[in-house]
Amino acid sequence: MRVCVCTIVHHPEDARILHRQIRALIDAGHEVTYIAPFRACNVTPWREISPVDVPRAAGRRRLRALRAAHRALVEHAAYADVVLLHDPELLVSLPREVRRRTVVWDVHEDTAAALTAKGWVPGPARPLLRPLVRHLEARAERRHRLLLAEEGYRSRFRGEHPVVPNTTYVAETPPGPPDGVRAVYVGHLSAARGALDMIGMARLLAPEGIMVELIGAADPEVRPLLRAAQRDGVLRWYGFVPNDRALRIAEGAMAGLALLHDEPNYRHSMPTKVVEYMARGIPVITTPNPPAVRIVEPAGCGIVVPFGDPGAAADAVRKLRADPGLRADLGRRGHETARARFHWPVHAERFVTQLETWAGRTPTPPPPQPPAQAPTPTPDRVR
C-alpha cells in the first residue's frame, strides 16, 4: 500500500504522525511519502520514507505553505492508495486528483474549541470563525474518511468514525525509581498549556535545589519569559527535541507536569504527556483537566492541583521530594496502568488495518515485535 502523509502545521517529527503512525506503516511494509516542513524545522528525514519538503504554516503566515502543499499533493498523492491529512487547512481546496483517492483526515483536536488558545487568531474573529470551522468539519465528514484521536470527538460528527488514541510505547519494565531533583515537562509550551505557571513554579523551587526542565518548542509570547528564567538559572529549557529523545531526557524525574488551563479544547482531549510520563514511571502532577483526572486518579499515579496555581504545583513537587516511597509507588502504578491500557503497538495494528481496509487491501499480519529503535535519518532525499 502506498500512503501519502501530509502536514504543514505540525513539526515533521511530531510524535503521533512520525513516531507512531508512520512508523507503524513502515513496520507493516507499506510505502510512505511524507510531505512536511523538513527544512523549516531543520529535520533530517528517515531513509525509510520518501520525503517532500514544503514551507511551514505558522501564525497568520499560511498561504505560501498551503500553495506548496497543493502542488506537492498534485504531484505525489495522485498515485497513493491513501492520502492521510493532519491539518484541517488542507481540506479547504484539495486538488481534484487527490479527491479521487481515499482521503483520510486525522482529527487531532477540537478545531473550533482550540481557537480560544490560538494567540495568532484575533479575539473578535474567533466567534465568527467557529461556525466556519464546524461547516468545514461537516463537509469533510461527507467527502472523506475520518480518524479521531479522542473518544470525546465523536459528538462533533454525525457518523461513526474509528478512534486511534494518542498513546505511547510502554516498556515491559519501568526505568529506575524517580529521582528527587527534577520536575519535567514534555510538549509544546504556551500560556494555555501552563508555561507561565511552570515558570512561576520553577522560581519557587530553584532556591531549594529542585530543577524544572521544559522540553518543547514555545509560542512567541512566552519565549522571552522562558529565556529570562533560563538566564536566571531557575529552569532548563531545551527547545524542541524529537519525542523519543525528549522522553529519554525525562526518564527518572520525580514529577511529570501537565498544568493545562481550563480551555474548551482540553476538556475532552487526553493529554498525551500524562500517558508518556506514566509509561516511564514518572509520577504525574496535573490540573483537574477531566480526561487527565479520569486516568490519574483511578490509577493512583499522581497528584491533582488547581488550575493556574504555581504555588500548589510547587507544593506537590515538594511532597514528592520528601517521600521517596510515595514517588516510587506512584511511578510503579502509572507504569502498570500505561502498559495495560496505553501501549501503542496494540493501537498501531488497528490503525494500519483500518487504512488497509479503506484502501481495499488485505490487512497485513502484525510484525512479531516493534523495532528496538526508530529508523535512521538520511540527509539527501528531501525533494
GROMACS .gro file of C-alpha atoms in nm:
model
  383
    1MET     CA    1   0.000   0.000   0.000
    2ARG     CA    2   0.123   0.348  -0.086
    3VAL     CA    3   0.038   0.615   0.171
    4CYS     CA    4   0.091   0.989   0.128
    5VAL     CA    5   0.105   1.169   0.462
    6CYS     CA    6   0.086   1.549   0.468
    7THR     CA    7   0.120   1.823   0.730
    8ILE     CA    8   0.219   2.188   0.704
    9VAL     CA    9   0.136   2.281   1.065
   10HIS     CA   10   0.294   2.006   1.273
   11HIS     CA   11   0.664   1.953   1.326
   12PRO     CA   12   0.786   1.674   1.092
   13GLU     CA   13   0.893   1.474   1.399
   14ASP     CA   14   0.553   1.506   1.565
   15ALA     CA   15   0.510   1.205   1.793
   16ARG     CA   16   0.170   1.096   1.662
   17ILE     CA   17   0.248   1.147   1.295
   18LEU     CA   18   0.603   1.017   1.268
   19HIS     CA   19   0.689   0.807   1.571
   20ARG     CA   20   0.353   0.630   1.588
   21GLN     CA   21   0.157   0.631   1.263
   22ILE     CA   22   0.435   0.645   1.003
   23ARG     CA   23   0.650   0.405   1.200
   24ALA     CA   24   0.352   0.163   1.217
   25LEU     CA   25   0.308   0.185   0.839
   26ILE     CA   26   0.680   0.123   0.779
   27ASP     CA   27   0.680  -0.173   1.018
   28ALA     CA   28   0.386  -0.321   0.822
   29GLY     CA   29   0.583  -0.294   0.497
   30HIS     CA   30   0.398  -0.006   0.334
   31GLU     CA   31   0.548   0.276   0.125
   32VAL     CA   32   0.521   0.624   0.278
   33THR     CA   33   0.559   0.960   0.107
   34TYR     CA   34   0.578   1.229   0.373
   35ILE     CA   35   0.501   1.591   0.279
   36ALA     CA   36   0.617   1.810   0.568
   37PRO     CA   37   0.826   2.122   0.652
   38PHE     CA   38   1.160   1.945   0.692
   39ARG     CA   39   1.394   2.235   0.612
   40ALA     CA   40   1.189   2.491   0.807
   41CYS     CA   41   1.231   2.272   1.115
   42ASN     CA   42   1.588   2.163   1.037
   43VAL     CA   43   1.487   1.797   1.029
   44THR     CA   44   1.667   1.512   0.855
   45PRO     CA   45   1.406   1.263   0.726
   46TRP     CA   46   1.417   0.891   0.790
   47ARG     CA   47   1.561   0.700   0.496
   48GLU     CA   48   1.265   0.459   0.505
   49ILE     CA   49   1.027   0.730   0.378
   50SER     CA   50   1.009   0.942   0.062
   51PRO     CA   51   1.023   1.299   0.198
   52VAL     CA   52   0.882   1.605   0.020
   53ASP     CA   53   0.971   1.943   0.167
   54VAL     CA   54   0.720   2.228   0.198
   55PRO     CA   55   0.721   2.555   0.397
   56ARG     CA   56   0.568   2.555   0.745
   57ALA     CA   57   0.239   2.729   0.822
   58ALA     CA   58   0.287   2.942   1.133
   59GLY     CA   59   0.056   3.202   1.280
   60ARG     CA   60  -0.104   3.409   1.006
   61ARG     CA   61   0.164   3.313   0.753
   62ARG     CA   62  -0.011   3.017   0.594
   63LEU     CA   63  -0.084   3.092   0.228
   64ARG     CA   64   0.265   3.006   0.095
   65ALA     CA   65   0.264   2.674   0.277
   66LEU     CA   66  -0.086   2.591   0.154
   67ARG     CA   67   0.011   2.659  -0.207
   68ALA     CA   68   0.322   2.444  -0.176
   69ALA     CA   69   0.124   2.161  -0.019
   70HIS     CA   70  -0.132   2.184  -0.300
   71ARG     CA   71   0.145   2.141  -0.561
   72ALA     CA   72   0.306   1.857  -0.366
   73LEU     CA   73  -0.024   1.672  -0.333
   74VAL     CA   74  -0.091   1.708  -0.706
   75GLU     CA   75   0.248   1.552  -0.781
   76HIS     CA   76   0.265   1.279  -0.519
   77ALA     CA   77  -0.080   1.200  -0.375
   78ALA     CA   78  -0.245   1.116  -0.707
   79TYR     CA   79  -0.056   0.783  -0.708
   80ALA     CA   80  -0.125   0.693  -0.344
   81ASP     CA   81  -0.375   0.436  -0.222
   82VAL     CA   82  -0.444   0.650   0.086
   83VAL     CA   83  -0.385   1.021   0.149
   84LEU     CA   84  -0.355   1.094   0.522
   85LEU     CA   85  -0.401   1.463   0.613
   86HIS     CA   86  -0.319   1.605   0.955
   87ASP     CA   87  -0.428   1.970   0.921
   88PRO     CA   88  -0.785   2.093   0.865
   89GLU     CA   89  -0.644   2.370   0.643
   90LEU     CA   90  -0.551   2.108   0.385
   91LEU     CA   91  -0.917   2.012   0.341
   92VAL     CA   92  -1.021   2.354   0.210
   93SER     CA   93  -0.905   2.317  -0.150
   94LEU     CA   94  -0.786   1.965  -0.215
   95PRO     CA   95  -0.663   1.910  -0.572
   96ARG     CA   96  -0.908   1.726  -0.795
   97GLU     CA   97  -0.654   1.448  -0.848
   98VAL     CA   98  -0.642   1.391  -0.472
   99ARG     CA   99  -1.018   1.397  -0.416
  100ARG     CA  100  -1.044   1.087  -0.633
  101ARG     CA  101  -0.821   0.894  -0.390
  102THR     CA  102  -0.907   0.763  -0.044
  103VAL     CA  103  -0.855   1.074   0.169
  104VAL     CA  104  -0.835   1.038   0.548
  105TRP     CA  105  -0.841   1.332   0.787
  106ASP     CA  106  -0.673   1.253   1.119
  107VAL     CA  107  -0.862   1.468   1.371
  108HIS     CA  108  -0.607   1.574   1.634
  109GLU     CA  109  -0.805   1.837   1.822
  110ASP     CA  110  -1.138   2.013   1.856
  111THR     CA  111  -1.050   2.277   1.598
  112ALA     CA  112  -1.331   2.519   1.682
  113ALA     CA  113  -1.275   2.497   2.058
  114ALA     CA  114  -0.899   2.537   2.010
  115LEU     CA  115  -0.947   2.885   1.859
  116THR     CA  116  -0.956   3.032   2.212
  117ALA     CA  117  -0.600   2.910   2.274
  118LYS     CA  118  -0.450   3.030   1.943
  119GLY     CA  119  -0.291   3.367   2.009
  120TRP     CA  120  -0.249   3.445   1.639
  121VAL     CA  121  -0.628   3.444   1.584
  122PRO     CA  122  -0.769   3.791   1.669
  123GLY     CA  123  -1.015   3.776   1.958
  124PRO     CA  124  -1.307   3.936   1.771
  125ALA     CA  125  -1.264   3.688   1.483
  126ARG     CA  126  -1.292   3.374   1.696
  127PRO     CA  127  -1.675   3.368   1.729
  128LEU     CA  128  -1.702   3.428   1.353
  129LEU     CA  129  -1.457   3.150   1.265
  130ARG     CA  130  -1.617   2.887   1.488
  131PRO     CA  131  -1.923   2.818   1.267
  132LEU     CA  132  -1.699   2.818   0.959
  133VAL     CA  133  -1.480   2.552   1.119
  134ARG     CA  134  -1.786   2.341   1.205
  135HIS     CA  135  -1.904   2.374   0.845
  136LEU     CA  136  -1.564   2.260   0.719
  137GLU     CA  137  -1.575   1.959   0.952
  138ALA     CA  138  -1.924   1.863   0.831
  139ARG     CA  139  -1.814   1.888   0.469
  140ALA     CA  140  -1.504   1.679   0.541
  141GLU     CA  141  -1.721   1.412   0.703
  142ARG     CA  142  -1.940   1.391   0.392
  143ARG     CA  143  -1.647   1.368   0.150
  144HIS     CA  144  -1.367   1.184   0.329
  145ARG     CA  145  -1.277   0.924   0.588
  146LEU     CA  146  -1.211   1.039   0.944
  147LEU     CA  147  -0.983   0.906   1.217
  148LEU     CA  148  -1.037   1.051   1.565
  149ALA     CA  149  -0.765   1.091   1.826
  150GLU     CA  150  -1.017   1.103   2.113
  151GLU     CA  151  -1.343   0.934   2.205
  152GLY     CA  152  -1.464   1.279   2.308
  153TYR     CA  153  -1.454   1.398   1.946
  154ARG     CA  154  -1.739   1.165   1.842
  155SER     CA  155  -2.009   1.417   1.939
  156ARG     CA  156  -1.883   1.663   1.676
  157PHE     CA  157  -1.980   1.433   1.389
  158ARG     CA  158  -2.297   1.263   1.269
  159GLY     CA  159  -2.148   0.928   1.173
  160GLU     CA  160  -1.938   0.669   1.350
  161HIS     CA  161  -1.564   0.701   1.296
  162PRO     CA  162  -1.275   0.488   1.426
  163VAL     CA  163  -1.070   0.622   1.715
  164VAL     CA  164  -0.691   0.589   1.713
  165PRO     CA  165  -0.590   0.730   2.052
  166ASN     CA  166  -0.269   0.915   2.124
  167THR     CA  167  -0.087   0.654   2.327
  168THR     CA  168   0.281   0.567   2.353
  169TYR     CA  169   0.534   0.285   2.363
  170VAL     CA  170   0.549   0.126   2.707
  171ALA     CA  171   0.839  -0.099   2.805
  172GLU     CA  172   0.762  -0.421   2.992
  173THR     CA  173   0.961  -0.298   3.291
  174PRO     CA  174   0.984   0.067   3.402
  175PRO     CA  175   1.308   0.263   3.425
  176GLY     CA  176   1.471   0.314   3.764
  177PRO     CA  177   1.289   0.485   4.051
  178PRO     CA  178   1.219   0.860   4.024
  179ASP     CA  179   1.492   1.092   4.147
  180GLY     CA  180   1.442   1.374   4.394
  181VAL     CA  181   1.588   1.664   4.198
  182ARG     CA  182   1.390   1.721   3.874
  183ALA     CA  183   1.038   1.806   3.759
  184VAL     CA  184   0.991   1.782   3.381
  185TYR     CA  185   0.750   1.888   3.109
  186VAL     CA  186   0.742   1.740   2.758
  187GLY     CA  187   0.534   1.912   2.491
  188HIS     CA  188   0.456   2.242   2.325
  189LEU     CA  189   0.484   2.543   2.556
  190SER     CA  190   0.211   2.807   2.559
  191ALA     CA  191   0.025   3.011   2.817
  192ALA     CA  192  -0.280   2.785   2.784
  193ARG     CA  193  -0.061   2.478   2.841
  194GLY     CA  194   0.071   2.622   3.168
  195ALA     CA  195   0.405   2.767   3.057
  196LEU     CA  196   0.375   3.073   3.281
  197ASP     CA  197   0.267   2.858   3.575
  198MET     CA  198   0.571   2.635   3.530
  199ILE     CA  199   0.800   2.940   3.519
  200GLY     CA  200   0.643   3.064   3.843
  201MET     CA  201   0.677   2.719   3.998
  202ALA     CA  202   1.042   2.699   3.891
  203ARG     CA  203   1.119   3.031   4.062
  204LEU     CA  204   0.972   2.893   4.384
  205LEU     CA  205   1.162   2.564   4.369
  206ALA     CA  206   1.504   2.670   4.240
  207PRO     CA  207   1.627   2.801   4.580
  208GLU     CA  208   1.550   2.454   4.721
  209GLY     CA  209   1.773   2.278   4.469
  210ILE     CA  210   1.489   2.144   4.253
  211MET     CA  211   1.532   2.194   3.878
  212VAL     CA  212   1.238   2.233   3.641
  213GLU     CA  213   1.316   2.108   3.287
  214LEU     CA  214   1.093   2.212   2.998
  215ILE     CA  215   1.132   2.018   2.672
  216GLY     CA  216   0.947   2.157   2.372
  217ALA     CA  217   0.900   2.442   2.129
  218ALA     CA  218   0.728   2.755   2.260
  219ASP     CA  219   0.481   3.013   2.137
  220PRO     CA  220   0.637   3.355   2.060
  221GLU     CA  221   0.471   3.532   2.353
  222VAL     CA  222   0.627   3.301   2.615
  223ARG     CA  223   0.975   3.263   2.465
  224PRO     CA  224   1.121   3.581   2.624
  225LEU     CA  225   0.998   3.474   2.968
  226LEU     CA  226   1.147   3.127   2.924
  227ARG     CA  227   1.480   3.273   2.815
  228ALA     CA  228   1.481   3.511   3.111
  229ALA     CA  229   1.410   3.229   3.356
  230GLN     CA  230   1.684   3.019   3.200
  231ARG     CA  231   1.931   3.309   3.228
  232ASP     CA  232   1.835   3.338   3.594
  233GLY     CA  233   1.920   2.972   3.640
  234VAL     CA  234   1.576   2.869   3.770
  235LEU     CA  235   1.493   2.626   3.488
  236ARG     CA  236   1.631   2.447   3.183
  237TRP     CA  237   1.450   2.499   2.853
  238TYR     CA  238   1.567   2.256   2.583
  239GLY     CA  239   1.351   2.380   2.296
  240PHE     CA  240   1.213   2.125   2.053
  241VAL     CA  241   1.355   1.775   2.093
  242PRO     CA  242   1.222   1.473   1.898
  243ASN     CA  243   0.974   1.280   2.108
  244ASP     CA  244   1.186   0.968   2.162
  245ARG     CA  245   1.486   1.172   2.278
  246ALA     CA  246   1.271   1.407   2.487
  247LEU     CA  247   1.129   1.114   2.681
  248ARG     CA  248   1.474   0.973   2.741
  249ILE     CA  249   1.570   1.308   2.896
  250ALA     CA  250   1.257   1.296   3.112
  251GLU     CA  251   1.320   0.944   3.244
  252GLY     CA  252   1.399   0.930   3.612
  253ALA     CA  253   1.237   1.265   3.701
  254MET     CA  254   1.035   1.279   4.022
  255ALA     CA  255   0.742   1.459   3.855
  256GLY     CA  256   0.592   1.500   3.507
  257LEU     CA  257   0.399   1.824   3.468
  258ALA     CA  258   0.067   1.865   3.284
  259LEU     CA  259  -0.059   2.206   3.400
  260LEU     CA  260  -0.312   2.270   3.124
  261HIS     CA  261  -0.557   2.555   3.176
  262ASP     CA  262  -0.935   2.514   3.173
  263GLU     CA  263  -0.971   2.559   2.796
  264PRO     CA  264  -1.261   2.413   2.593
  265ASN     CA  265  -1.029   2.211   2.371
  266TYR     CA  266  -0.866   2.042   2.670
  267ARG     CA  267  -1.189   1.934   2.843
  268HIS     CA  268  -1.226   1.627   2.624
  269SER     CA  269  -0.869   1.574   2.497
  270MET     CA  270  -0.645   1.331   2.679
  271PRO     CA  271  -0.307   1.498   2.745
  272THR     CA  272  -0.071   1.252   2.579
  273LYS     CA  273   0.211   1.372   2.801
  274VAL     CA  274   0.031   1.223   3.102
  275VAL     CA  275   0.041   0.877   2.945
  276GLU     CA  276   0.403   0.930   2.837
  277TYR     CA  277   0.504   1.013   3.194
  278MET     CA  278   0.319   0.707   3.325
  279ALA     CA  279   0.485   0.485   3.066
  280ARG     CA  280   0.824   0.586   3.202
  281GLY     CA  281   0.740   0.551   3.569
  282ILE     CA  282   0.724   0.928   3.633
  283PRO     CA  283   0.466   1.049   3.889
  284VAL     CA  284   0.220   1.292   3.732
  285ILE     CA  285   0.124   1.639   3.854
  286THR     CA  286  -0.183   1.757   3.662
  287THR     CA  287  -0.451   2.021   3.678
  288PRO     CA  288  -0.814   1.895   3.704
  289ASN     CA  289  -0.849   1.855   3.329
  290PRO     CA  290  -1.128   1.588   3.314
  291PRO     CA  291  -0.954   1.338   3.080
  292ALA     CA  292  -0.633   1.357   3.285
  293VAL     CA  293  -0.820   1.310   3.613
  294ARG     CA  294  -1.005   1.008   3.470
  295ILE     CA  295  -0.667   0.844   3.411
  296VAL     CA  296  -0.457   0.962   3.704
  297GLU     CA  297  -0.698   0.921   3.995
  298PRO     CA  298  -0.813   0.561   3.928
  299ALA     CA  299  -0.453   0.460   3.855
  300GLY     CA  300  -0.327   0.629   4.170
  301CYS     CA  301  -0.025   0.761   3.982
  302GLY     CA  302  -0.018   1.134   4.051
  303ILE     CA  303  -0.135   1.449   4.223
  304VAL     CA  304  -0.409   1.687   4.102
  305VAL     CA  305  -0.353   2.061   4.165
  306PRO     CA  306  -0.579   2.362   4.092
  307PHE     CA  307  -0.572   2.546   3.760
  308GLY     CA  308  -0.328   2.838   3.738
  309ASP     CA  309  -0.169   2.785   4.081
  310PRO     CA  310   0.214   2.767   4.067
  311GLY     CA  311   0.231   2.752   4.446
  312ALA     CA  312   0.014   2.440   4.462
  313ALA     CA  313   0.220   2.277   4.187
  314ALA     CA  314   0.540   2.359   4.377
  315ASP     CA  315   0.391   2.207   4.694
  316ALA     CA  316   0.311   1.887   4.504
  317VAL     CA  317   0.673   1.864   4.389
  318ARG     CA  318   0.793   1.921   4.745
  319LYS     CA  319   0.564   1.641   4.866
  320LEU     CA  320   0.717   1.400   4.616
  321ARG     CA  321   1.071   1.507   4.702
  322ALA     CA  322   1.011   1.448   5.071
  323ASP     CA  323   0.877   1.094   5.025
  324PRO     CA  324   1.083   0.857   4.806
  325GLY     CA  325   0.842   0.572   4.878
  326LEU     CA  326   0.544   0.774   4.757
  327ARG     CA  327   0.705   0.874   4.429
  328ALA     CA  328   0.822   0.516   4.370
  329ASP     CA  329   0.469   0.386   4.429
  330LEU     CA  330   0.311   0.648   4.202
  331GLY     CA  331   0.563   0.573   3.927
  332ARG     CA  332   0.509   0.198   3.954
  333ARG     CA  333   0.128   0.224   3.942
  334GLY     CA  334   0.145   0.463   3.648
  335HIS     CA  335   0.367   0.227   3.451
  336GLU     CA  336   0.141  -0.072   3.521
  337THR     CA  337  -0.166   0.120   3.401
  338ALA     CA  338   0.012   0.252   3.091
  339ARG     CA  339   0.132  -0.095   2.995
  340ALA     CA  340  -0.216  -0.242   3.036
  341ARG     CA  341  -0.416   0.034   2.864
  342PHE     CA  342  -0.197   0.260   2.652
  343HIS     CA  343   0.072   0.051   2.479
  344TRP     CA  344   0.084   0.193   2.124
  345PRO     CA  345   0.154  -0.128   1.924
  346VAL     CA  346  -0.197  -0.251   2.010
  347HIS     CA  347  -0.349   0.062   1.857
  348ALA     CA  348  -0.093   0.066   1.575
  349GLU     CA  349  -0.222  -0.266   1.443
  350ARG     CA  350  -0.579  -0.131   1.434
  351PHE     CA  351  -0.461   0.191   1.267
  352VAL     CA  352  -0.279   0.010   0.986
  353THR     CA  353  -0.563  -0.238   0.937
  354GLN     CA  354  -0.813   0.048   0.909
  355LEU     CA  355  -0.614   0.222   0.635
  356GLU     CA  356  -0.567  -0.107   0.451
  357THR     CA  357  -0.941  -0.172   0.467
  358TRP     CA  358  -1.026   0.173   0.332
  359ALA     CA  359  -0.772   0.121   0.054
  360GLY     CA  360  -0.931  -0.213  -0.034
  361ARG     CA  361  -0.618  -0.407   0.061
  362THR     CA  362  -0.583  -0.731   0.253
  363PRO     CA  363  -0.476  -0.639   0.607
  364THR     CA  364  -0.110  -0.708   0.678
  365PRO     CA  365  -0.035  -0.952   0.964
  366PRO     CA  366   0.123  -0.761   1.255
  367PRO     CA  367   0.501  -0.785   1.293
  368PRO     CA  368   0.620  -1.012   1.574
  369GLN     CA  369   0.754  -0.715   1.772
  370PRO     CA  370   0.826  -0.344   1.720
  371PRO     CA  371   1.179  -0.243   1.621
  372ALA     CA  372   1.418  -0.158   1.900
  373GLN     CA  373   1.479   0.195   1.773
  374ALA     CA  374   1.347   0.449   1.527
  375PRO     CA  375   1.451   0.432   1.161
  376THR     CA  376   1.773   0.604   1.066
  377PRO     CA  377   1.761   0.953   0.913
  378THR     CA  378   1.938   1.039   0.591
  379PRO     CA  379   2.009   1.392   0.467
  380ASP     CA  380   1.995   1.353   0.092
  381ARG     CA  381   1.642   1.261  -0.014
  382VAL     CA  382   1.431   1.571   0.058
  383ARG     CA  383   1.256   1.677  -0.261
   0.00000   0.00000   0.00000
